[in-house]
Coordinates of C-alpha atoms and ligand atoms in Angstrom, one line a residue:
M1 CA -1.8 45.8 -13.5
P2 CA -1.5 42.9 -15.9
A3 CA -4.8 41.8 -17.5
M4 CA -6.5 38.7 -16.1
L5 CA -6.8 35.7 -18.4
R6 CA -10.4 34.8 -19.1
E7 CA -9.7 31.2 -20.3
S8 CA -6.9 28.8 -19.5
P9 CA -4.6 28.2 -22.5
Y10 CA -4.3 24.6 -21.5
P11 CA -6.7 22.1 -23.1
M12 CA -8.9 20.1 -20.8
V13 CA -7.7 16.4 -20.6
S14 CA -9.7 13.5 -19.2
I15 CA -8.8 11.7 -16.0
A16 CA -7.7 8.7 -18.1
E17 CA -5.5 10.8 -20.4
A18 CA -3.9 12.6 -17.5
T19 CA -3.2 9.2 -15.8
A20 CA -1.7 7.8 -18.9
M21 CA 0.6 10.7 -19.4
I22 CA 1.8 10.6 -15.8
M23 CA 2.3 6.8 -15.7
A24 CA 4.3 6.9 -19.0
H25 CA 6.9 8.9 -17.0
A26 CA 6.9 6.8 -13.8
Q27 CA 9.5 4.1 -14.4
P28 CA 11.1 2.4 -11.3
L29 CA 14.0 4.4 -9.9
G30 CA 16.4 1.6 -9.4
S31 CA 17.2 -0.7 -6.5
E32 CA 19.4 -0.9 -3.4
E33 CA 20.4 -3.6 -1.0
V34 CA 18.6 -3.4 2.3
D35 CA 18.1 -5.3 5.5
A36 CA 15.3 -7.8 4.7
L37 CA 13.9 -8.2 8.2
T38 CA 13.1 -4.5 8.7
A39 CA 12.0 -3.8 5.1
I40 CA 8.3 -3.5 5.9
G41 CA 6.6 -1.4 3.2
R42 CA 9.5 -1.8 0.8
V43 CA 9.0 -3.2 -2.7
L44 CA 11.0 -6.3 -3.7
A45 CA 13.2 -5.7 -6.8
T46 CA 13.9 -9.4 -7.5
D47 CA 12.1 -12.7 -7.3
I48 CA 12.9 -14.8 -4.3
R49 CA 13.3 -18.5 -4.8
S50 CA 13.6 -20.7 -1.8
P51 CA 17.2 -21.9 -1.3
E52 CA 16.0 -24.9 0.7
D53 CA 13.2 -27.2 1.7
I54 CA 11.1 -26.1 4.7
P55 CA 11.0 -28.3 6.7
D56 CA 14.4 -29.8 5.7
V57 CA 13.7 -33.2 7.4
P58 CA 10.4 -35.0 8.1
K59 CA 9.0 -33.8 11.4
S60 CA 6.3 -34.7 13.9
A61 CA 3.2 -32.5 13.3
M62 CA 1.9 -33.1 16.9
D63 CA 2.8 -34.3 20.3
G64 CA 2.6 -38.1 20.5
Y65 CA 4.6 -41.2 19.4
A66 CA 6.7 -41.9 16.3
L67 CA 6.4 -45.5 15.1
R68 CA 6.2 -47.8 12.1
A69 CA 2.7 -47.8 10.6
G70 CA 3.1 -51.4 9.3
D71 CA 3.2 -52.8 12.8
G72 CA -0.6 -52.3 12.9
L73 CA -2.3 -52.3 16.3
T74 CA 0.4 -54.3 18.0
P75 CA 1.5 -52.7 21.3
R76 CA 4.9 -50.9 21.0
R77 CA 7.8 -50.8 23.4
V78 CA 8.5 -47.1 24.2
V79 CA 12.2 -46.7 23.7
G80 CA 12.9 -43.0 24.2
E81 CA 11.7 -39.4 24.0
L82 CA 12.5 -36.9 21.2
T83 CA 11.9 -33.1 21.7
A84 CA 12.1 -30.3 19.2
G85 CA 15.6 -29.0 19.1
G86 CA 16.8 -32.1 21.2
T87 CA 19.9 -34.0 20.2
L88 CA 18.9 -37.5 21.0
T89 CA 18.2 -39.8 18.1
V90 CA 16.9 -43.3 18.3
A91 CA 16.5 -45.8 15.4
L92 CA 13.2 -47.6 15.7
G93 CA 13.0 -51.3 15.2
P94 CA 9.8 -53.4 14.7
N95 CA 7.1 -52.9 17.4
E96 CA 9.0 -50.0 18.9
A97 CA 7.8 -46.4 19.4
T98 CA 9.3 -43.3 20.8
R99 CA 7.7 -40.3 22.4
I100 CA 8.0 -37.3 20.1
M101 CA 7.1 -33.7 20.5
T102 CA 5.7 -31.3 17.8
G103 CA 8.5 -30.2 15.5
A104 CA 11.0 -32.9 16.5
P105 CA 12.6 -34.8 13.5
L106 CA 11.1 -38.2 12.9
P107 CA 13.7 -40.8 13.9
P108 CA 15.2 -43.3 11.4
G109 CA 12.9 -46.3 11.0
A110 CA 9.7 -44.4 11.8
D111 CA 7.3 -43.6 9.0
A112 CA 4.3 -42.1 10.9
M113 CA 3.3 -40.7 14.3
I114 CA 0.2 -40.9 16.4
P115 CA -1.1 -38.0 18.5
V116 CA -1.0 -38.7 22.3
E117 CA -4.8 -38.4 22.4
L118 CA -5.2 -41.6 20.4
T119 CA -2.9 -43.7 22.7
E120 CA -2.4 -45.1 26.1
E121 CA 1.0 -45.7 27.7
R122 CA 1.3 -48.3 30.5
E123 CA 4.5 -49.8 32.0
G124 CA 6.6 -48.8 29.1
M125 CA 4.2 -50.1 26.4
L126 CA 2.1 -48.0 24.0
Y127 CA -1.4 -49.0 23.0
L128 CA -3.0 -47.5 19.9
K129 CA -6.6 -46.6 19.6
R130 CA -6.4 -46.8 15.8
E131 CA -4.3 -48.0 13.0
L132 CA -2.0 -45.6 11.0
K133 CA -0.9 -45.2 7.4
P134 CA 2.7 -44.3 6.5
G135 CA 3.0 -40.5 6.6
D136 CA 0.2 -39.9 9.1
Y137 CA 0.8 -36.7 11.1
V138 CA 4.2 -36.3 9.5
H139 CA 5.3 -32.9 8.3
V140 CA 7.1 -33.9 5.1
V141 CA 10.2 -32.3 3.6
G142 CA 9.4 -29.2 1.6
Q143 CA 5.7 -29.3 2.6
D144 CA 5.7 -25.6 3.6
I145 CA 8.1 -24.2 1.0
A146 CA 9.9 -26.4 -1.5
R147 CA 13.5 -25.8 -2.6
D148 CA 13.5 -23.5 -5.7
Q149 CA 9.9 -22.7 -5.3
L150 CA 9.0 -19.0 -6.1
A151 CA 8.4 -17.7 -2.6
L152 CA 8.0 -14.0 -3.4
T153 CA 7.9 -12.1 -6.7
A154 CA 9.5 -8.8 -7.8
G155 CA 7.1 -5.9 -7.3
T156 CA 5.6 -7.2 -4.1
T157 CA 5.2 -4.8 -1.2
L158 CA 6.6 -6.4 1.9
G159 CA 4.2 -6.9 4.8
A160 CA 4.3 -8.9 7.9
A161 CA 3.8 -12.3 6.1
E162 CA 6.5 -11.5 3.5
I163 CA 9.0 -10.5 6.2
G164 CA 8.2 -13.8 7.9
I165 CA 8.8 -15.7 4.7
L166 CA 12.2 -14.0 4.2
A167 CA 13.2 -14.8 7.8
T168 CA 12.2 -18.4 7.6
L169 CA 14.3 -18.8 4.5
G170 CA 17.3 -17.2 6.2
I171 CA 17.4 -14.3 3.7
T172 CA 18.5 -11.2 5.6
R173 CA 19.5 -8.9 2.7
I174 CA 17.3 -8.2 -0.2
S175 CA 17.3 -5.9 -3.2
A176 CA 14.4 -3.3 -2.9
Y177 CA 13.4 -0.6 -5.2
R178 CA 14.5 2.8 -4.1
R179 CA 11.9 5.0 -2.4
P180 CA 11.2 8.2 -4.3
R181 CA 12.3 11.4 -2.6
V182 CA 9.5 13.9 -3.0
A183 CA 10.0 17.6 -2.3
V184 CA 6.9 19.6 -1.3
L185 CA 6.6 23.3 -1.8
A186 CA 3.7 25.4 -0.5
T187 CA 3.0 28.7 -2.2
G188 CA 0.9 31.7 -1.3
D189 CA 1.4 35.1 0.3
E190 CA -1.5 34.3 2.6
V191 CA -0.1 30.9 3.8
V192 CA 1.7 30.7 7.2
E193 CA 3.3 27.9 9.3
P194 CA 0.8 26.2 11.6
N195 CA 2.8 27.2 14.7
E196 CA 3.0 30.9 13.6
V197 CA 0.7 33.6 14.8
R198 CA -1.9 33.8 12.1
P199 CA -2.7 37.3 10.8
G200 CA -6.4 37.8 10.1
G201 CA -7.4 36.3 6.8
A202 CA -4.2 34.2 6.5
V203 CA -4.5 30.4 6.2
R204 CA -2.3 27.8 7.9
D205 CA -0.3 25.6 5.6
S206 CA -2.2 22.4 5.9
N207 CA -1.4 21.2 2.4
R208 CA 2.4 20.7 2.8
Y209 CA 1.9 18.7 6.0
A210 CA -1.0 16.6 4.7
L211 CA 0.9 16.0 1.5
M212 CA 4.1 15.0 3.3
A213 CA 2.1 12.5 5.4
A214 CA 0.5 11.1 2.2
I215 CA 3.9 10.8 0.6
C216 CA 5.0 8.7 3.6
E217 CA 1.9 6.5 3.4
A218 CA 2.7 6.0 -0.3
G219 CA 6.2 4.8 0.5
G220 CA 8.0 8.0 -0.5
E221 CA 10.5 10.1 1.5
P222 CA 9.2 13.7 1.9
V223 CA 11.5 16.7 1.7
S224 CA 10.0 20.0 2.9
L225 CA 10.7 23.1 0.9
G226 CA 8.7 25.4 3.1
I227 CA 6.4 28.2 1.9
A228 CA 7.3 30.4 -1.1
R229 CA 5.8 33.8 -1.5
D230 CA 3.9 34.6 -4.7
D231 CA 7.0 35.9 -6.5
L232 CA 8.3 34.4 -9.7
E233 CA 12.0 34.5 -8.6
V234 CA 11.3 33.1 -5.1
Q235 CA 9.3 30.2 -6.6
R236 CA 11.8 29.5 -9.4
Q237 CA 14.6 29.2 -6.8
A238 CA 12.5 27.0 -4.5
I239 CA 11.6 24.7 -7.4
L240 CA 15.2 24.4 -8.5
R241 CA 16.3 23.7 -4.9
G242 CA 13.6 20.9 -4.7
L243 CA 14.7 19.3 -8.0
E244 CA 18.3 19.2 -6.8
Q245 CA 17.3 17.1 -3.8
A246 CA 14.4 15.0 -5.0
D247 CA 13.1 12.6 -7.6
V248 CA 9.7 14.2 -7.6
L249 CA 8.5 17.8 -6.9
I250 CA 5.0 18.7 -5.7
T251 CA 3.8 22.3 -5.4
S252 CA 0.6 23.4 -3.7
G253 CA -1.4 26.4 -4.9
G254 CA -0.7 28.9 -7.6
V255 CA -2.0 26.9 -10.5
S256 CA -5.4 28.7 -11.0
M257 CA -6.3 31.7 -13.1
G258 CA -5.3 34.5 -10.6
T259 CA -2.6 37.0 -11.5
R260 CA -0.5 35.5 -8.7
D261 CA -0.7 32.0 -9.9
L262 CA 2.8 31.6 -11.2
I263 CA 3.5 27.8 -11.1
K264 CA 2.3 26.9 -14.6
P265 CA 4.4 29.5 -16.4
L266 CA 7.4 28.6 -14.3
L267 CA 7.0 24.8 -15.1
A268 CA 6.7 25.7 -18.8
E269 CA 9.8 27.8 -18.6
L270 CA 11.9 25.1 -16.8
G271 CA 10.6 22.0 -18.4
T272 CA 7.7 20.4 -20.4
V273 CA 4.1 20.8 -19.2
Y274 CA 2.0 17.8 -20.3
F275 CA -1.3 19.1 -19.1
G276 CA -2.6 22.0 -17.1
R277 CA -6.3 21.2 -16.8
I278 CA -8.2 18.0 -16.1
A279 CA -12.0 17.4 -16.4
F280 CA -12.0 16.4 -12.7
K281 CA -13.5 17.8 -9.5
P282 CA -12.0 18.6 -7.1
G283 CA -8.7 19.6 -8.8
K284 CA -9.3 20.9 -12.3
P285 CA -6.1 23.0 -12.5
T286 CA -3.8 20.1 -11.5
T287 CA -0.7 20.3 -13.6
F288 CA 1.9 17.8 -14.6
A289 CA 5.3 18.5 -16.0
T290 CA 8.8 17.0 -16.2
I291 CA 11.9 19.0 -15.6
A292 CA 15.2 17.2 -16.5
G293 CA 13.5 13.9 -16.3
K294 CA 12.0 14.5 -12.9
L295 CA 8.2 14.4 -12.3
V296 CA 6.6 17.7 -11.2
F297 CA 3.0 18.0 -10.0
G298 CA 1.4 21.4 -9.5
L299 CA -1.5 20.7 -7.2
P300 CA -4.3 23.2 -6.5
G301 CA -4.3 25.2 -3.3
F302 CA -7.6 24.2 -1.8
P303 CA -6.9 21.5 0.8
V304 CA -9.3 18.9 -0.5
S305 CA -8.3 19.5 -4.1
S306 CA -4.7 19.1 -3.2
L307 CA -5.1 15.9 -1.3
V308 CA -7.6 14.2 -3.6
S309 CA -5.4 15.1 -6.6
F310 CA -2.5 13.6 -4.8
E311 CA -4.5 10.4 -4.2
V312 CA -5.7 10.1 -7.8
F313 CA -2.7 11.3 -9.8
V314 CA 0.4 11.4 -7.7
R315 CA 0.1 8.3 -5.5
P316 CA 0.0 5.8 -8.4
A317 CA 3.1 7.5 -9.8
L318 CA 5.0 7.2 -6.5
R319 CA 4.0 3.5 -6.3
A320 CA 5.2 2.9 -9.9
L321 CA 8.5 4.8 -9.2
Q322 CA 9.2 2.3 -6.4
G323 CA 8.4 -0.7 -8.6
D324 CA 5.0 -1.6 -7.2
A325 CA 3.5 -4.2 -9.6
T326 CA 0.0 -3.0 -8.7
P327 CA 0.3 0.8 -8.3
F328 CA -3.5 1.6 -8.5
R329 CA -6.0 1.4 -5.7
P330 CA -8.8 -1.2 -6.1
R331 CA -11.9 -0.2 -8.0
I332 CA -15.2 -1.4 -6.6
E333 CA -18.9 -0.8 -7.0
V334 CA -20.8 0.6 -4.0
V335 CA -24.5 1.1 -3.1
L336 CA -25.3 4.6 -2.1
A337 CA -26.7 5.0 1.4
D338 CA -27.4 8.7 0.7
P339 CA -28.6 10.5 -2.4
I340 CA -25.7 12.0 -4.3
R341 CA -25.8 15.2 -6.4
P342 CA -23.4 15.2 -9.3
S343 CA -21.4 18.2 -10.6
P344 CA -23.1 19.5 -13.8
D345 CA -19.8 20.0 -15.8
R346 CA -17.1 17.6 -14.5
P347 CA -16.8 14.0 -13.2
E348 CA -16.4 14.4 -9.4
Y349 CA -14.6 12.2 -6.9
Q350 CA -16.7 12.5 -3.8
R351 CA -15.4 11.4 -0.5
I352 CA -17.2 8.4 1.1
I353 CA -17.0 6.0 3.9
V354 CA -17.4 2.4 2.6
R355 CA -18.7 -0.3 4.9
Y356 CA -19.2 -4.0 4.1
R357 CA -22.7 -4.6 5.3
E358 CA -24.9 -7.6 4.7
G359 CA -23.0 -8.7 1.7
R360 CA -22.8 -5.3 0.0
M361 CA -20.4 -2.4 -0.1
V362 CA -22.4 0.5 1.2
A363 CA -21.2 4.1 0.7
T364 CA -22.0 6.9 3.1
T365 CA -21.2 10.5 2.2
T366 CA -18.8 12.5 4.4
G367 CA -21.1 15.6 4.0
S368 CA -20.5 18.8 2.2
Q369 CA -18.0 18.2 -0.6
S370 CA -16.6 21.8 -0.7
S371 CA -13.0 21.8 -1.8
S372 CA -11.9 23.9 1.2
R373 CA -13.6 21.5 3.7
L374 CA -10.9 19.1 4.9
L375 CA -13.6 17.4 7.1
S376 CA -14.9 15.9 3.9
L377 CA -11.8 13.7 4.0
R378 CA -12.1 12.7 7.6
G379 CA -12.5 9.0 8.0
A380 CA -13.0 8.6 4.2
N381 CA -11.8 5.3 2.8
G382 CA -13.2 5.8 -0.7
L383 CA -13.7 8.1 -3.6
L384 CA -17.0 7.8 -5.3
L385 CA -16.8 8.3 -9.1
V386 CA -19.8 10.5 -9.9
P387 CA -20.2 11.2 -13.6
A388 CA -21.0 14.8 -14.7
G389 CA -24.8 15.4 -14.9
E390 CA -27.9 17.1 -13.6
T391 CA -29.8 14.2 -12.0
I392 CA -29.4 13.3 -8.4
Y393 CA -28.5 9.6 -7.8
P394 CA -31.1 8.3 -5.2
A395 CA -30.1 6.2 -2.2
G396 CA -29.7 2.6 -3.5
S397 CA -28.0 3.6 -6.7
V398 CA -24.8 1.7 -7.7
L399 CA -21.7 3.7 -8.6
P400 CA -18.0 2.9 -9.1
A401 CA -15.6 3.9 -6.4
I402 CA -11.9 3.7 -5.5
L403 CA -11.0 2.2 -2.2
T404 CA -8.4 4.4 -0.6
G405 CA -8.2 2.8 2.8
P406 CA -9.2 -0.4 4.6
L407 CA -12.8 -1.5 4.1
I408 CA -14.8 -1.0 7.3
G409 CA -16.4 -4.4 8.2
E410 CA -19.1 -5.6 10.6
G411 CA -16.5 -7.1 13.0
Ligands
LIG1 P1 -4.5 29.1 -5.0 O1 -4.7 27.9 -5.8 O2 -3.1 29.4 -4.7 O3 -5.3 30.3 -5.5 O4 -5.1 28.7 -3.5 C1 -6.5 28.6 -3.4 C2 -6.8 28.6 -1.9 O5 -6.3 27.4 -1.3 C3 -6.3 29.8 -1.1 O6 -7.1 30.8 -1.1 C4 -6.1 29.2 0.3 O7 -7.3 29.4 1.0 C5 -5.9 27.7 0.1 N1 -4.5 27.3 0.2 C6 -3.5 27.6 -0.6 N2 -2.4 27.1 -0.2 C7 -2.7 26.4 1.0 C8 -1.9 25.6 1.9 N3 -0.6 25.4 1.7 N4 -2.6 25.1 2.9 C9 -3.9 25.3 3.1 N5 -4.7 26.0 2.3 C10 -4.1 26.6 1.2
LIG2 MG1 -2.1 31.1 -4.2

């Protein structure tokens, strides 16, 4: 039997140092042309300037009558009716008005419109309840988006509003950053597929499925590499297979101090390991390497460690690889609803539920923070940054946190 190491040969790096090393290697992967109108979640690779004025002609902002403001309160002869999308045009002369519906182009001669509520129409004549100024209730050229205006900037993640802006401008193809392909390998002789019969003592592979879901949420394309036994050659082949197909490789398990923890030596053999230990809980043995320019993350086996390490270290890299101008989650300050016990030796990222309540961000713990307890992540929308120490933070203390999901509001 080989001897067991008593101390990791890897120096302990801080969370900030680890993040800096990772982000230095996370350059955008390049771009591709895609259909703009279905590009939800994609990151724009170019600025978008408006090719035209929206609206392109002056339009009526309401249902009512188009007229000349300068005619004052004089009753107007009603000479026609204009509808949005209609083809009729009438040129207005002095003391004339035309019915006009919302969105219809203002006719030549008219310089204002009056909403129907402020008028009466009797026997073909229009009576105004108030005087108008030129431009009243007119939707002017370029009012919504002006020609050449910067409508969207490179690095923006497209949501519903951005898709709407592209559609309104008639832009149906865009250049988007490529999504990273991310291969995920589970390791462990004790790890089985969730749909297999589980021998006593074995654990179902939750990490690979949770990580693939997290990769999708981060805008990546997951590639499953299955489960590798704790065998150097099996794991070496699986890693090489992953690197052939993907931009990024994530492994789960096998990075601790056990005699069957083979990932660190393999990554060192195949590429460059930048760090193998972080002063961070949960996830101290998280490892980062590059192999032939591709990013490789060795995440710990315990389910919470694996997913929290992904959130803190891998997700920002995946966002940066796809060109996101703001790859990090927002940092906020929260008020503790419960007392929080720190870890004596390492900064800890505890899972919390953050609610906006009476003007404050209030954090509730998800309960036991054991790194095998996936329920500590259930419903969590934040990670509380608890500095190392011995003293319990009482309820009411203020600590920094990372928002990892939508803030829960009061309604
Ligand atoms: P390791 O870091 O390989 O020593 O794994 C630590 C512990 O994490 C193991 O004892 C398992 O209980 C658990 N574990 C490892 N891999 C997985 C996985 N893919 N899914 C769920 N739990 C795992
Ligand atoms: Mg293992």
